[in-house]
PDB file of C-alpha atoms in Angstrom:
ATOM      1  CA  UNK A1316      92.781 116.907 101.745  1.00 33.00           C
ATOM      2  CA  UNK A1317      93.617 113.222 101.480  1.00 37.00           C
ATOM      3  CA  UNK A1318      94.712 111.126 104.406  1.00 40.00           C
ATOM      4  CA  UNK A1319      96.433 107.760 104.538  1.00 40.00           C
ATOM      5  CA  UNK A1320      96.269 105.056 107.184  1.00 40.00           C
ATOM      6  CA  UNK A1321      98.847 102.248 107.207  1.00 39.00           C
ATOM      7  CA  UNK A1322      98.651  98.921 109.017  1.00 36.00           C
ATOM      8  CA  UNK A1323     101.571  96.476 109.140  1.00 33.00           C
ATOM      9  CA  UNK A1324     102.441  93.076 110.560  1.00 30.00           C
ATOM     10  CA  UNK A1325     104.685  93.096 113.584  1.00 26.00           C
ATOM     11  CA  UNK A1326     107.488  91.380 111.706  1.00 28.00           C
ATOM     12  CA  UNK A1327     107.342  93.903 108.890  1.00 33.00           C
ATOM     13  CA  UNK A1328     108.876  97.328 109.162  1.00 36.00           C
ATOM     14  CA  UNK A1329     107.083 100.154 107.414  1.00 37.00           C
ATOM     15  CA  UNK A1330     108.700 103.464 106.643  1.00 35.00           C
ATOM     16  CA  UNK A1331     107.157 106.053 104.305  1.00 33.00           C
ATOM     17  CA  UNK A1332     109.698 107.849 102.185  1.00 30.00           C
ATOM     18  CA  UNK A1333     107.871 111.155 102.582  1.00 25.00           C
ATOM     19  CA  UNK A1334     105.949 112.534 105.527  1.00 24.00           C
ATOM     20  CA  UNK A1335     103.642 114.764 103.515  1.00 25.00           C
ATOM     21  CA  UNK A1336     100.620 113.081 101.928  1.00 29.00           C
ATOM     22  CA  UNK A1337      99.634 114.744  98.672  1.00 32.00           C
ATOM     23  CA  UNK A1338      98.102 111.896  96.643  1.00 40.00           C
ATOM     24  CA  UNK A1339      96.389 108.564  97.062  1.00 47.00           C
ATOM     25  CA  UNK A1340      99.665 106.704  96.838  1.00 49.00           C
ATOM     26  CA  UNK A1341     102.670 108.813  97.838  1.00 52.00           C
ATOM     27  CA  UNK A1342     105.801 106.960  96.714  1.00 54.00           C
ATOM     28  CA  UNK A1343     107.137 104.796  98.032  1.00 72.00           C
ATOM     29  CA  UNK A1344     105.655 102.721 100.832  1.00 83.00           C
ATOM     30  CA  UNK A1345     107.572  99.603 101.669  1.00 81.00           C
ATOM     31  CA  UNK A1346     107.466  96.621 103.977  1.00 85.00           C
ATOM     32  CA  UNK A1347     110.366  94.274 104.516  1.00 79.00           C
ATOM     33  CA  UNK A1348     110.851  91.254 106.744  1.00 76.00           C
ATOM     34  CA  UNK A1349     113.472  92.000 109.367  1.00 75.00           C
ATOM     35  CA  UNK A1350     113.437  88.491 110.875  1.00 80.00           C
ATOM     36  CA  UNK A1351     113.918  86.583 107.630  1.00 89.00           C
ATOM     37  CA  UNK A1352     117.329  87.475 106.239  1.00 91.00           C
ATOM     38  CA  UNK A1353     120.138  86.132 104.052  1.00 91.00           C
ATOM     39  CA  UNK A1354     123.918  86.427 104.041  1.00 91.00           C
ATOM     40  CA  UNK A1355     125.560  89.022 101.747  1.00 89.00           C
ATOM     41  CA  UNK A1356     127.503  86.494  99.641  1.00 90.00           C
ATOM     42  CA  UNK A1357     124.818  83.807  99.606  1.00 92.00           C
ATOM     43  CA  UNK A1358     123.127  82.107  96.671  1.00 94.00           C
ATOM     44  CA  UNK A1359     119.908  83.843  97.687  1.00 94.00           C
ATOM     45  CA  UNK A1360     121.552  87.230  97.200  1.00 94.00           C
ATOM     46  CA  UNK A1361     122.686  86.211  93.724  1.00 94.00           C
ATOM     47  CA  UNK A1362     119.201  84.948  92.886  1.00 95.00           C
ATOM     48  CA  UNK A1363     117.657  88.186  94.133  1.00 95.00           C
ATOM     49  CA  UNK A1364     119.941  90.260  91.915  1.00 95.00           C
ATOM     50  CA  UNK A1365     118.914  88.104  88.941  1.00 95.00           C
ATOM     51  CA  UNK A1366     115.239  88.336  89.833  1.00 96.00           C
ATOM     52  CA  UNK A1367     115.247  92.129  90.032  1.00 95.00           C
ATOM     53  CA  UNK A1368     117.084  92.281  86.726  1.00 94.00           C
ATOM     54  CA  UNK A1369     114.484  90.050  85.105  1.00 94.00           C
ATOM     55  CA  UNK A1370     111.583  92.076  86.474  1.00 93.00           C
ATOM     56  CA  UNK A1371     113.148  95.292  85.181  1.00 91.00           C
ATOM     57  CA  UNK A1372     113.853  93.891  81.726  1.00 90.00           C
ATOM     58  CA  UNK A1373     110.324  92.535  81.343  1.00 87.00           C
ATOM     59  CA  UNK A1374     108.623  95.804  82.262  1.00 82.00           C
ATOM     60  CA  UNK A1375     107.020  97.722  79.410  1.00 79.00           C
ATOM     61  CA  UNK A1376     104.680 100.675  79.265  1.00 72.00           C
ATOM     62  CA  UNK A1377     101.788  98.326  78.466  1.00 71.00           C
ATOM     63  CA  UNK A1378     102.548  95.763  81.167  1.00 69.00           C
ATOM     64  CA  UNK A1379     100.040  95.075  83.896  1.00 74.00           C
ATOM     65  CA  UNK A1380     101.605  92.196  85.762  1.00 83.00           C
ATOM     66  CA  UNK A1381     104.601  89.903  85.447  1.00 87.00           C
ATOM     67  CA  UNK A1382     105.898  87.189  87.734  1.00 89.00           C
ATOM     68  CA  UNK A1383     108.871  84.859  87.773  1.00 91.00           C
ATOM     69  CA  UNK A1384     110.884  82.607  90.062  1.00 93.00           C
ATOM     70  CA  UNK A1385     114.502  81.485  90.351  1.00 93.00           C
ATOM     71  CA  UNK A1386     115.336  78.062  91.741  1.00 87.00           C
ATOM     72  CA  UNK A1387     119.127  78.091  91.407  1.00 79.00           C
ATOM     73  CA  UNK A1388     120.897  76.729  94.475  1.00 69.00           C
ATOM     74  CA  UNK A1389     121.486  73.590  96.473  1.00 66.00           C
ATOM     75  CA  UNK A1390     118.471  73.967  98.802  1.00 72.00           C
ATOM     76  CA  UNK A1391     114.861  75.098  98.529  1.00 79.00           C
ATOM     77  CA  UNK A1392     115.688  78.042 100.807  1.00 84.00           C
ATOM     78  CA  UNK A1393     117.580  79.601  97.885  1.00 90.00           C
ATOM     79  CA  UNK A1394     114.432  79.774  95.718  1.00 94.00           C
ATOM     80  CA  UNK A1395     112.956  83.251  95.243  1.00 95.00           C
ATOM     81  CA  UNK A1396     109.641  84.410  93.777  1.00 96.00           C
ATOM     82  CA  UNK A1397     108.865  87.891  92.492  1.00 95.00           C
ATOM     83  CA  UNK A1398     106.334  89.990  90.631  1.00 93.00           C
ATOM     84  CA  UNK A1399     105.435  93.497  89.624  1.00 92.00           C
ATOM     85  CA  UNK A1400     102.026  95.017  88.954  1.00 88.00           C
ATOM     86  CA  UNK A1401     101.420  98.341  87.239  1.00 84.00           C
ATOM     87  CA  UNK A1402      98.496 100.738  87.285  1.00 69.00           C
ATOM     88  CA  UNK A1403      95.417  98.923  86.087  1.00 61.00           C
ATOM     89  CA  UNK A1404      93.357 100.108  83.180  1.00 51.00           C
ATOM     90  CA  UNK A1405      95.066 102.108  80.518  1.00 51.00           C
ATOM     91  CA  UNK A1406      98.724 101.181  80.341  1.00 50.00           C
ATOM     92  CA  UNK A1407     100.350 103.953  82.326  1.00 58.00           C
ATOM     93  CA  UNK A1408     103.292 105.405  80.356  1.00 63.00           C
ATOM     94  CA  UNK A1409     105.371 105.402  83.526  1.00 78.00           C
ATOM     95  CA  UNK A1410     105.038 101.673  84.167  1.00 83.00           C
ATOM     96  CA  UNK A1411     108.448 100.700  82.835  1.00 86.00           C
ATOM     97  CA  UNK A1412     110.289 103.483  84.645  1.00 88.00           C
ATOM     98  CA  UNK A1413     108.381 102.742  87.846  1.00 88.00           C
ATOM     99  CA  UNK A1414     109.383  99.062  87.797  1.00 91.00           C
ATOM    100  CA  UNK A1415     113.014  99.804  86.967  1.00 91.00           C
ATOM    101  CA  UNK A1416     113.277 102.397  89.723  1.00 91.00           C
ATOM    102  CA  UNK A1417     111.500 100.138  92.224  1.00 92.00           C
ATOM    103  CA  UNK A1418     113.934  97.313  91.476  1.00 92.00           C
ATOM    104  CA  UNK A1419     116.804  99.668  92.278  1.00 91.00           C
ATOM    105  CA  UNK A1420     115.227 100.916  95.490  1.00 90.00           C
ATOM    106  CA  UNK A1421     113.602  97.863  97.059  1.00 90.00           C
ATOM    107  CA  UNK A1422     116.787  95.974  97.881  1.00 86.00           C
ATOM    108  CA  UNK A1423     118.548  99.055  99.222  1.00 86.00           C
ATOM    109  CA  UNK A1424     115.800  99.710 101.751  1.00 85.00           C
ATOM    110  CA  UNK A1425     116.511  96.425 103.552  1.00 80.00           C
ATOM    111  CA  UNK A1426     119.498  94.847 101.813  1.00 85.00           C
ATOM    112  CA  UNK A1427     119.445  91.549 103.750  1.00 90.00           C
ATOM    113  CA  UNK A1428     115.663  90.875 103.769  1.00 91.00           C
ATOM    114  CA  UNK A1429     114.445  87.691 102.083  1.00 93.00           C
ATOM    115  CA  UNK A1430     111.037  89.241 101.431  1.00 93.00           C
ATOM    116  CA  UNK A1431     109.934  92.763 100.665  1.00 93.00           C
ATOM    117  CA  UNK A1432     107.109  94.778  99.109  1.00 93.00           C
ATOM    118  CA  UNK A1433     107.152  98.267  97.656  1.00 92.00           C
ATOM    119  CA  UNK A1434     104.225 100.419  96.534  1.00 89.00           C
ATOM    120  CA  UNK A1435     105.127 103.355  94.284  1.00 85.00           C
ATOM    121  CA  UNK A1436     103.007 105.809  92.281  1.00 76.00           C
ATOM    122  CA  UNK A1437     102.400 103.536  89.309  1.00 80.00           C
ATOM    123  CA  UNK A1438     103.479 100.068  90.355  1.00 87.00           C
ATOM    124  CA  UNK A1439     103.826  97.456  93.073  1.00 90.00           C
ATOM    125  CA  UNK A1440     106.819  95.130  93.427  1.00 93.00           C
ATOM    126  CA  UNK A1441     107.318  92.129  95.664  1.00 94.00           C
ATOM    127  CA  UNK A1442     109.762  89.282  96.219  1.00 95.00           C
ATOM    128  CA  UNK A1443     109.865  86.470  98.762  1.00 94.00           C
ATOM    129  CA  UNK A1444     111.379  83.086  99.500  1.00 94.00           C
ATOM    130  CA  UNK A1445     107.802  81.831  99.952  1.00 93.00           C
ATOM    131  CA  UNK A1446     105.424  81.040  97.073  1.00 93.00           C
ATOM    132  CA  UNK A1447     102.712  83.692  97.304  1.00 93.00           C
ATOM    133  CA  UNK A1448     101.140  83.907  93.848  1.00 91.00           C
ATOM    134  CA  UNK A1449      97.876  82.059  94.628  1.00 91.00           C
ATOM    135  CA  UNK A1450      97.387  82.910  98.303  1.00 92.00           C
ATOM    136  CA  UNK A1451      95.099  85.630  99.636  1.00 95.00           C
ATOM    137  CA  UNK A1452      97.140  88.037 101.742  1.00 93.00           C
ATOM    138  CA  UNK A1453      95.612  91.027 103.454  1.00 93.00           C
ATOM    139  CA  UNK A1454      98.558  92.223 105.542  1.00 90.00           C
ATOM    140  CA  UNK A1455     100.287  94.569 105.203  1.00 89.00           C
ATOM    141  CA  UNK A1456      97.605  96.852 103.857  1.00 89.00           C
ATOM    142  CA  UNK A1457      97.351 100.444 102.727  1.00 89.00           C
ATOM    143  CA  UNK A1458      94.194 102.450 103.261  1.00 90.00           C
ATOM    144  CA  UNK A1459      93.608 105.903 101.808  1.00 88.00           C
ATOM    145  CA  UNK A1460      90.560 108.117 102.050  1.00 88.00           C
ATOM    146  CA  UNK A1461      89.348 111.470 100.900  1.00 88.00           C
ATOM    147  CA  UNK A1462      88.636 113.528 103.998  1.00 87.00           C
ATOM    148  CA  UNK A1463      85.645 115.232 102.392  1.00 90.00           C
ATOM    149  CA  UNK A1464      82.274 113.949 103.604  1.00 91.00           C
ATOM    150  CA  UNK A1465      79.531 113.210 101.114  1.00 91.00           C
ATOM    151  CA  UNK A1466      77.284 116.256 101.040  1.00 89.00           C
ATOM    152  CA  UNK A1467      74.036 114.640  99.888  1.00 87.00           C
ATOM    153  CA  UNK A1468      71.857 111.907 101.317  1.00 91.00           C
ATOM    154  CA  UNK A1469      74.414 109.657 102.996  1.00 91.00           C
ATOM    155  CA  UNK A1470      72.083 106.679 103.320  1.00 91.00           C
ATOM    156  CA  UNK A1471      71.352 106.659  99.599  1.00 92.00           C
ATOM    157  CA  UNK A1472      75.023 107.140  98.774  1.00 93.00           C
ATOM    158  CA  UNK A1473      76.096 104.234 100.979  1.00 92.00           C
ATOM    159  CA  UNK A1474      73.421 101.962  99.549  1.00 93.00           C
ATOM    160  CA  UNK A1475      74.537 102.683  95.976  1.00 95.00           C
ATOM    161  CA  UNK A1476      78.184 102.290  96.958  1.00 95.00           C
ATOM    162  CA  UNK A1477      77.679  98.843  98.536  1.00 94.00           C
ATOM    163  CA  UNK A1478      75.592  97.581  95.606  1.00 95.00           C
ATOM    164  CA  UNK A1479      78.166  98.881  93.130  1.00 96.00           C
ATOM    165  CA  UNK A1480      81.056  97.328  95.030  1.00 96.00           C
ATOM    166  CA  UNK A1481      79.246  93.984  95.152  1.00 95.00           C
ATOM    167  CA  UNK A1482      78.981  94.086  91.376  1.00 96.00           C
ATOM    168  CA  UNK A1483      82.662  95.014  91.117  1.00 96.00           C
ATOM    169  CA  UNK A1484      83.510  91.786  92.958  1.00 96.00           C
ATOM    170  CA  UNK A1485      81.533  89.790  90.399  1.00 94.00           C
ATOM    171  CA  UNK A1486      83.039  91.363  87.279  1.00 94.00           C
ATOM    172  CA  UNK A1487      86.568  91.373  88.667  1.00 94.00           C
ATOM    173  CA  UNK A1488      86.558  87.730  89.730  1.00 94.00           C
ATOM    174  CA  UNK A1489      85.097  86.774  86.327  1.00 91.00           C
ATOM    175  CA  UNK A1490      87.667  88.743  84.312  1.00 85.00           C
ATOM    176  CA  UNK A1491      89.174  86.811  81.362  1.00 77.00           C
ATOM    177  CA  UNK A1492      92.177  84.655  82.152  1.00 64.00           C
ATOM    178  CA  UNK A1493      95.612  85.631  80.911  1.00 61.00           C
ATOM    179  CA  UNK A1494      95.501  89.211  82.125  1.00 65.00           C
ATOM    180  CA  UNK A1495      95.299  90.913  85.468  1.00 72.00           C
ATOM    181  CA  UNK A1496      91.850  90.477  86.998  1.00 85.00           C
ATOM    182  CA  UNK A1497      90.208  93.885  87.179  1.00 86.00           C
ATOM    183  CA  UNK A1498      86.824  95.446  86.594  1.00 89.00           C
ATOM    184  CA  UNK A1499      85.066  98.719  87.093  1.00 88.00           C
ATOM    185  CA  UNK A1500      81.487  99.974  87.354  1.00 92.00           C
ATOM    186  CA  UNK A1501      79.842 103.335  86.851  1.00 93.00           C
ATOM    187  CA  UNK A1502      76.620 104.115  88.682  1.00 94.00           C
ATOM    188  CA  UNK A1503      74.423 107.195  88.927  1.00 94.00           C
ATOM    189  CA  UNK A1504      74.049 108.676  92.403  1.00 93.00           C
ATOM    190  CA  UNK A1505      71.969 111.619  91.202  1.00 91.00           C
ATOM    191  CA  UNK A1506      71.116 112.958  87.767  1.00 89.00           C
ATOM    192  CA  UNK A1507      74.341 114.971  87.824  1.00 89.00           C
ATOM    193  CA  UNK A1508      76.606 112.813  89.949  1.00 92.00           C
ATOM    194  CA  UNK A1509      78.339 109.559  89.045  1.00 94.00           C
ATOM    195  CA  UNK A1510      80.088 106.974  91.217  1.00 95.00           C
ATOM    196  CA  UNK A1511      83.187 105.290  89.779  1.00 95.00           C
ATOM    197  CA  UNK A1512      84.289 102.024  91.402  1.00 95.00           C
ATOM    198  CA  UNK A1513      87.082  99.569  90.612  1.00 92.00           C
ATOM    199  CA  UNK A1514      88.527  96.333  91.933  1.00 93.00           C
ATOM    200  CA  UNK A1515      91.465  94.140  90.996  1.00 92.00           C
ATOM    201  CA  UNK A1516      93.084  90.858  91.965  1.00 92.00           C
ATOM    202  CA  UNK A1517      96.447  89.504  90.931  1.00 89.00           C
ATOM    203  CA  UNK A1518      96.136  87.135  87.998  1.00 85.00           C
ATOM    204  CA  UNK A1519      96.877  83.975  89.943  1.00 86.00           C
ATOM    205  CA  UNK A1520      94.033  84.102  92.467  1.00 90.00           C
ATOM    206  CA  UNK A1521      91.177  81.675  91.885  1.00 91.00           C
ATOM    207  CA  UNK A1522      87.634  82.961  91.477  1.00 93.00           C
ATOM    208  CA  UNK A1523      86.806  82.126  95.092  1.00 95.00           C
ATOM    209  CA  UNK A1524      89.996  83.647  96.472  1.00 95.00           C
ATOM    210  CA  UNK A1525      89.552  86.820  94.408  1.00 95.00           C
ATOM    211  CA  UNK A1526      85.985  87.203  95.734  1.00 97.00           C
ATOM    212  CA  UNK A1527      87.193  86.584  99.281  1.00 97.00           C
ATOM    213  CA  UNK A1528      90.004  89.141  99.019  1.00 97.00           C
ATOM    214  CA  UNK A1529      87.819  91.834  97.472  1.00 97.00           C
ATOM    215  CA  UNK A1530      84.987  91.246  99.941  1.00 97.00           C
ATOM    216  CA  UNK A1531      87.354  91.749 102.854  1.00 96.00           C
ATOM    217  CA  UNK A1532      88.819  94.878 101.255  1.00 96.00           C
ATOM    218  CA  UNK A1533      85.346  96.356 100.714  1.00 96.00           C
ATOM    219  CA  UNK A1534      84.438  95.537 104.314  1.00 94.00           C
ATOM    220  CA  UNK A1535      87.158  98.001 105.372  1.00 93.00           C
ATOM    221  CA  UNK A1536      85.293 100.926 103.780  1.00 92.00           C
ATOM    222  CA  UNK A1537      82.631 101.446 106.474  1.00 88.00           C
ATOM    223  CA  UNK A1538      84.957 100.524 109.340  1.00 84.00           C
ATOM    224  CA  UNK A1539      88.636 101.440 109.196  1.00 79.00           C
ATOM    225  CA  UNK A1540      88.521 103.400 105.960  1.00 83.00           C
ATOM    226  CA  UNK A1541      86.037 105.706 104.409  1.00 87.00           C
ATOM    227  CA  UNK A1542      82.526 105.669 105.820  1.00 85.00           C
ATOM    228  CA  UNK A1543      80.489 108.469 104.196  1.00 88.00           C
ATOM    229  CA  UNK A1544      83.588 109.832 102.426  1.00 91.00           C
ATOM    230  CA  UNK A1545      83.517 110.752  98.741  1.00 92.00           C
ATOM    231  CA  UNK A1546      86.514 108.563  97.884  1.00 93.00           C
ATOM    232  CA  UNK A1547      88.635 105.769  99.254  1.00 92.00           C
ATOM    233  CA  UNK A1548      91.091 103.046  98.431  1.00 91.00           C
ATOM    234  CA  UNK A1549      92.028  99.781 100.169  1.00 93.00           C
ATOM    235  CA  UNK A1550      95.124  97.949  98.952  1.00 92.00           C
ATOM    236  CA  UNK A1551      96.175  94.439  99.956  1.00 93.00           C
ATOM    237  CA  UNK A1552      99.172  92.555  98.539  1.00 93.00           C
ATOM    238  CA  UNK A1553      96.822  90.417  96.398  1.00 93.00           C
ATOM    239  CA  UNK A1554      93.871  92.701  95.602  1.00 94.00           C
ATOM    240  CA  UNK A1555      92.520  96.199  95.960  1.00 93.00           C
ATOM    241  CA  UNK A1556      89.412  98.376  95.595  1.00 94.00           C
ATOM    242  CA  UNK A1557      88.799 102.039  94.961  1.00 93.00           C
ATOM    243  CA  UNK A1558      85.862 104.389  94.491  1.00 94.00           C
ATOM    244  CA  UNK A1559      85.621 108.075  93.582  1.00 94.00           C
ATOM    245  CA  UNK A1560      83.187 110.659  92.311  1.00 93.00           C
ATOM    246  CA  UNK A1561      85.402 111.219  89.270  1.00 90.00           C
ATOM    247  CA  UNK A1562      86.904 108.885  86.634  1.00 87.00           C
ATOM    248  CA  UNK A1563      90.361 107.977  87.920  1.00 81.00           C
ATOM    249  CA  UNK A1564      91.276 106.018  84.783  1.00 72.00           C
ATOM    250  CA  UNK A1565      90.903 107.327  81.236  1.00 65.00           C
ATOM    251  CA  UNK A1566      88.776 104.366  80.156  1.00 65.00           C
ATOM    252  CA  UNK A1567      86.251 105.264  82.839  1.00 66.00           C
ATOM    253  CA  UNK A1568      85.804 108.740  81.405  1.00 60.00           C
ATOM    254  CA  UNK A1569      84.718 107.328  78.035  1.00 60.00           C
ATOM    255  CA  UNK A1570      82.767 104.361  79.383  1.00 60.00           C
ATOM    256  CA  UNK A1571      79.003 104.300  79.257  1.00 61.00           C
ATOM    257  CA  UNK A1572      76.879 103.648  82.287  1.00 61.00           C
ATOM    258  CA  UNK A1573      75.623 100.065  82.318  1.00 54.00           C
TER     259      UNK A1573
END
């Protein structure tokens, strides 16, 4: 059985769409600012409608991440920034539909909010009146864990997990520019058991900021997340990490241990 733990800022309101947890990311989770709002007939509302339309039209089934901004209006307070990210790794065939559906849903959840985030099964969407593309943000966060304890030597498992996650930071932060920063690592736990680990940062984070974000996410594993569990996932607005005892992306299944 999988369990989720959600932490939110006080000025964000979190409401899960479903009460039953049946997967690592039950759709959708959303956070919206309730103290930062706009008027219904304002320029910001018009810009938001345009932004969501642009995000939807630029989504494809091979997209990983896309961002844009709209600066129409007489004041800087009318400017809006937005992005979407889709499942990292193999080009999920549901990426386009996920983005389009998220664009329809996100504004309806809090129709007057100037900033909002939505996590769905295959994608993440965000918009804000603040520039957020290059800033490390760790709140709100989603934490998921597999409730099953590791059945072997826990000390050895934890040691391999931490070493593997440290390497994931390195390869993720050094990912080629121009695409979403992500990397994964396979490591033997026993002769018959493999650990699969992955990390990602949004494209716009610097090397140092990506390392910082991932390090903090990994630090959640032995504390608020998944100590001695066989799987876990920590998701921040700007990065995320995950580990399992099975390949959770197709490319992992065919990858060779290195």
